[in-house]
Amino acid sequence: MKILYNIAFIIIISITAYSQQTSWFWQNPLPQGNVLNSVSMPTLNDIYIAGQSATILISHDAGVSWIVKNYINGIDSVGFYKIKFINNTTGYVCGDFGYIMKTTSAGETWVKLTSNTILHLNNISILNDSVIFIGGTNVVLKTTNSGQSWNNVYTNINGCTLAYINSIQFINETTGFLAGTCTSSPGYPSNSVVLKTTNSGNNWNAILGYYNSIYPYFLNDQTGYASVKIGLGPYVKFARTTNSGTNWQLDSMFYHGDIYFKDVNTGWLNANGIYKTTNAGYSWNTIWNGFFGPSCGNLPAMDVYNENNIIDTKCINIIKTSNSGTNWYNLSKADALSGGRVQFTDAFTGWTTDGTAISRSTDGGTTWIVQNISGAGGVNGLWFLNNNTGFISCDINGYPNHRILKTTNSGVNWTEILNIVGKIFFCNSSIGFIQQQVSVYKSVLWKTTDAGNNWAAIYNDTSFYGFKDTRFINSSTGYAISALTTAYYTRFISKTTDGGYTWFNQSPNPQGYYFTNAYFPDENTGYTNCLPIGNIGRPKLFKTTNGGVSWIEQNARSLWQVTTMYFRDANTGYISATPYLMYTSNGGLNWNASIPGTMSNINDICFINEYTGWLSGNGNVIMKTTNGGGIMVNTQSTSNEVPTDFMLHQNYPNPFNPSTKIKFDIPETPLSPPFGKGGIVSLKIFDILGREVAILINDKLTPGTHEVDWNADSFASGVYFYSLFADGVVINTKKLVLMK
C-alpha cells in the first residue's frame, strides 16, 4: 500500500504582471492554482515546475517551501509546457507563440530568447551548456551558443507535417529522436511516429509508426523503449529496440504514458499512476495510483533525480517520494471548495462555495474547512449577516427541490425557511432580498424585514428577460437589468425607490449596445459593461452619475468575458475581464489592468475594508490582497546604506513620456511618532485637482533606498503630484510633468 502524506509548507509569493507586481496572493489551492505541465529536479533540493499563465514554481528545499511566479516578465495568455535545468541555477522554459526563456539565477530572473518562430513549443533536450534542442509544432530549434540564436533543423519526412511533438531527445549533437503526431501520414490510418536523425536534424527517418500515440525514451543511439497506443481502443504495447529502431519487440501492456529509463533494466512509466520496471519493461509494479484531484485534461509530468527521488505533477497537484515510491508526500493542497461567491464578515471569518458545498475559514483564508450540508447540492446563493447567521440557496436531494436554508451557528446546522432558489443579498442587518429565477426569463423578488425569519414575495417581474444583477443600495433604492419586450437586445436599467414593491425603467441601453453587467455603489453612481448588439465589435464600459438616466463611456481597456464587478464606493472598484482585473481609484477616470495570477474566470470579489479583500474563481481559486488590490509597482533597492530619515527624491526624467523613476528613502528606526517600525509605506499619484489617480506602492518595505517606475501611458498630459506616506501620514509631496 502506498501512503500519501500531507506536509506543512510555507508559501512565498512573488507574482508579476506587466512588469508590475499585483497585490493579490494565493490562498487556495496552494502553492497556486494554475495547471502545471512540466517539472525539472536538477538536484535533491532544487525543483522547478512550469505551467499555464506563464507560471513557474521554485523550491530550494525539496518542496517544503515554494516561490510562485505567475506571468513571468508580464507575459499574459501564454502557457509554459516544458522546463529543463542544466544545473541548480541555469534552465530553460518554452511554451506558446514561440516563447523561450532562460535563467542563470535559479529562476529569480528570466530573459526572453529570440526563437524566430511563433509556433507552439513543448519539449527541450539539453546536451550541454551550449547545445540545446527545442521541439514543437512542425519545428525543431537548435542552438550552439546557449540560446543566443536558434535555427530550425526539422524538415518534413515522407509528407509528415508535425502537428505536435510528444518528446524530443538528442543522444549527442548529431543523433536524436523525436515522437510526434503527423497531420498527414503516407497510407497509414494512424499518424503518430518516431523519427530519427543522424545529422543534427537535417534529415529524419521514421523508425517506429504509425500508431495512435507514442512516447519513446532512448538510453543511447542503440537501446530505446516506447509506450505505444494502437488505435482508439485500450490497445497498448510496450516496445523495445537494441539496434537503433531497425527492429522492435512489442509486448502487451496495460498502461500508456511518458517513460524514463535509468539503465537497460530500470525504468518508470507515468500515466494515470506511476509504474516501475526492473527487467527492461517485461513486467511493471505500481508505485503510485493515488487520486490526483479534479481532471484538467493534461498528462502528468515526472522527473527522476535518482531511483529513490521522484517528483510528479498533474493539473495543480505535486507529489514526491524519496524512497522509490514506498511513501509519497503531497506538496500541494486545496482545502476550500470555491469558485462561486466569497464573503468575509470580518478579517478572519469567511465562507465560499463551489456550487456543491460551502467552505469556512476562521483565519482570514489561510485554512479552510468544508461544511457539508446533508442532501444539499446546486448551491448558487450565499450571504452571511455576521459570524453566526447566514443563508444559502440550494437543492436538497437533487433538482428541482429548491430550498433556502438558514444557520445561526456559523454553518454547523441549517434549517429550511423557503422552498425556492435564488440570489440572496441584504442591504443591512434586517432587510434582505432573494431574486428567485422562476424560469429562464421570469423572476420573483422576495423580501424580509426581520433578518430572514419571515419572507414575502413582493414583486413578480413580467419582463421578457427577467431581472439580472439586482442590487439594493439601501432599504429603499435598488437597481436591476431588465427587458420589457421579446427583443433580446432591448434592455433597461430598472429602479425602485420604495424597497422593491414597484419598479420603473430608466433610459434604455446605450445606442448600439446592450447591458450585460451592472453595479451601483450608491444611489446615483453606477457602472455597466455593454456588448455590441449582434455581438459584432468590442464591448464598452459605461458610467452613470444620475441613477441610470444617462450613461458616459469610460476610457477603459476593451472588456471581454466580464464575470463580475465590485465597487467599494463610487470611486474605487474592480472589474474582472479574464485574464485581467481592471482597477480604478478615481471613479473611472483612469483604469489599470493587472493580472492577479490566474487565467480562471473570477466570479466574485469582496472587501471588508479599504485594503483587505478576496476574490474567488473557477478551479477552487481564492486569492487575497492586504493592500487594496490595485497594481503595485516593483520596487528596487538602490543602496546598501540605511537612511536616517524618510526622504522623497525628485523624479527623473522630468518632464517625461511615458515613464519616470521615483526614488525614496526608508529609515531603520523612525525618529518620531506616529511612524512605527514595519509600518505601511505608500506612494500615490494625484492629478492637478488633487484626485488620487494611481497607487504605486502600498506595502511593508525594508529600510533602505527604493526606486520605482511609473508608466503613465494611459494618462493624459499634464501636471501631476506624487506623495510618500508612512502609516497614512504624508511625508512629502513633489510635482512631475507628463508631456506627450
Short mmCIF file of C-alpha atoms in Angstrom, two decimals, residues 19 51 95 104 124 131 176 195 204 207 229 258 305 332 339 349 352-353 397 427 501 511 555 560 595 646 649 700:
data_model
loop_
_atom_site.label_atom_id
_atom_site.label_comp_id
_atom_site.label_asym_id
_atom_site.label_seq_id
_atom_site.Cartn_x
_atom_site.Cartn_y
_atom_site.Cartn_z
CA SER A 19 6.42 44.39 -15.29
CA GLY A 51 2.56 25.65 -16.24
CA GLY A 95 5.68 27.49 -24.49
CA THR A 104 21.01 31.82 -14.85
CA ILE A 124 13.52 20.57 -24.57
CA VAL A 131 23.91 22.80 -27.43
CA GLY A 176 18.39 12.49 -31.99
CA LEU A 195 11.70 9.84 -36.20
CA TRP A 204 14.84 12.42 -40.44
CA ILE A 207 11.81 4.15 -37.22
CA LYS A 229 -1.11 3.06 -28.14
CA ASP A 258 5.60 9.08 -20.74
CA TYR A 305 16.57 12.54 -9.94
CA SER A 332 0.17 20.86 -2.73
CA GLY A 339 -15.29 29.28 -7.41
CA THR A 349 -14.26 34.71 9.25
CA THR A 352 -17.11 30.44 -0.11
CA THR A 353 -18.91 27.94 -2.34
CA ASN A 397 -31.73 15.69 -2.58
CA CYS A 427 -28.75 45.86 2.42
CA TYR A 501 -42.57 46.98 -4.44
CA GLN A 511 -27.21 53.11 -28.62
CA ASN A 555 -11.73 55.16 -21.04
CA TRP A 560 -14.10 40.55 -22.92
CA ILE A 595 -3.32 40.07 -13.94
CA PHE A 646 12.35 59.41 5.30
CA HIS A 649 13.51 62.43 -4.20
CA LYS A 700 5.64 46.99 4.14
#
